[in-house]
């Protein structure tokens, strides 16, 4: 998985930074809080410029979209 993500996240020829989003359903086997993808997420977040977490509360979808748009420049 890490090797594959390295290809996706590699800096582009025009120096754009890569963006990576992890989406999962809380309280499922995909939830990092339940132990899913633990080492993978640690390696990705170690080198990230910014990491944000958006829960399931009302309005968080809009906040997540705004966050991703802002990163898009």
Tab-separated table of C-alpha atoms in Angstrom:
chain	number	residue	atom	x	y	z
A	1	UNK	CA	0.000	0.000	0.000
A	2	UNK	CA	2.711	2.515	0.943
A	3	UNK	CA	4.658	1.954	-2.282
A	4	UNK	CA	1.491	2.475	-4.308
A	5	UNK	CA	0.650	5.674	-2.416
A	6	UNK	CA	4.187	6.940	-2.962
A	7	UNK	CA	3.506	6.971	-6.682
A	8	UNK	CA	0.237	8.837	-6.209
A	9	UNK	CA	1.650	11.367	-3.746
A	10	UNK	CA	4.890	12.063	-5.609
A	11	UNK	CA	5.461	15.757	-6.361
A	12	UNK	CA	4.297	16.649	-9.857
A	13	UNK	CA	6.519	18.122	-12.589
A	14	UNK	CA	4.802	21.492	-12.162
A	15	UNK	CA	5.507	21.336	-8.364
A	16	UNK	CA	1.890	20.912	-7.325
A	17	UNK	CA	1.517	19.140	-4.010
A	18	UNK	CA	-0.531	15.985	-3.849
A	19	UNK	CA	-3.740	15.830	-1.846
A	20	UNK	CA	-4.851	12.676	-0.123
A	21	UNK	CA	-8.154	12.068	1.650
A	22	UNK	CA	-9.069	9.020	3.720
A	23	UNK	CA	-12.796	8.422	3.995
A	24	UNK	CA	-14.328	5.821	6.272
A	25	UNK	CA	-17.481	5.124	8.238
A	26	UNK	CA	-17.078	5.551	11.984
A	27	UNK	CA	-17.345	2.439	14.162
A	28	UNK	CA	-16.690	0.057	11.261
A	29	UNK	CA	-13.672	-2.097	10.483
A	30	UNK	CA	-12.384	0.721	8.240
A	31	UNK	CA	-12.328	3.175	11.178
A	32	UNK	CA	-8.756	3.967	12.285
A	33	UNK	CA	-10.074	4.260	15.849
A	34	UNK	CA	-10.899	0.554	15.566
A	35	UNK	CA	-7.337	-0.242	14.463
A	36	UNK	CA	-7.809	-0.160	10.686
A	37	UNK	CA	-4.906	0.997	8.512
A	38	UNK	CA	-3.029	2.118	11.631
A	39	UNK	CA	0.551	2.030	10.338
A	40	UNK	CA	-0.460	3.294	6.902
A	41	UNK	CA	-2.132	6.389	8.373
A	42	UNK	CA	0.795	7.039	10.694
A	43	UNK	CA	3.230	7.059	7.779
A	44	UNK	CA	1.055	9.360	5.689
A	45	UNK	CA	0.301	11.825	8.497
A	46	UNK	CA	3.978	12.041	9.516
A	47	UNK	CA	4.813	13.813	6.261
A	48	UNK	CA	1.553	15.720	5.771
A	49	UNK	CA	1.511	19.510	5.778
A	50	UNK	CA	-1.915	19.459	7.380
A	51	UNK	CA	-4.207	16.782	8.805
A	52	UNK	CA	-7.846	17.376	9.633
A	53	UNK	CA	-10.512	15.065	10.943
A	54	UNK	CA	-14.203	15.613	10.305
A	55	UNK	CA	-16.723	13.683	12.366
A	56	UNK	CA	-20.343	12.892	11.660
A	57	UNK	CA	-21.843	15.968	13.314
A	58	UNK	CA	-24.090	18.249	11.303
A	59	UNK	CA	-22.169	20.591	9.036
A	60	UNK	CA	-18.939	18.613	8.943
A	61	UNK	CA	-19.459	17.576	5.306
A	62	UNK	CA	-19.504	21.232	4.275
A	63	UNK	CA	-16.404	21.893	6.391
A	64	UNK	CA	-14.594	18.968	4.744
A	65	UNK	CA	-15.482	20.184	1.241
A	66	UNK	CA	-14.302	23.708	2.097
A	67	UNK	CA	-11.042	22.290	3.475
A	68	UNK	CA	-10.384	20.311	0.286
A	69	UNK	CA	-11.238	23.291	-1.918
A	70	UNK	CA	-8.873	25.532	0.037
A	71	UNK	CA	-6.070	23.035	-0.447
A	72	UNK	CA	-6.780	22.961	-4.162
A	73	UNK	CA	-5.717	26.593	-4.489
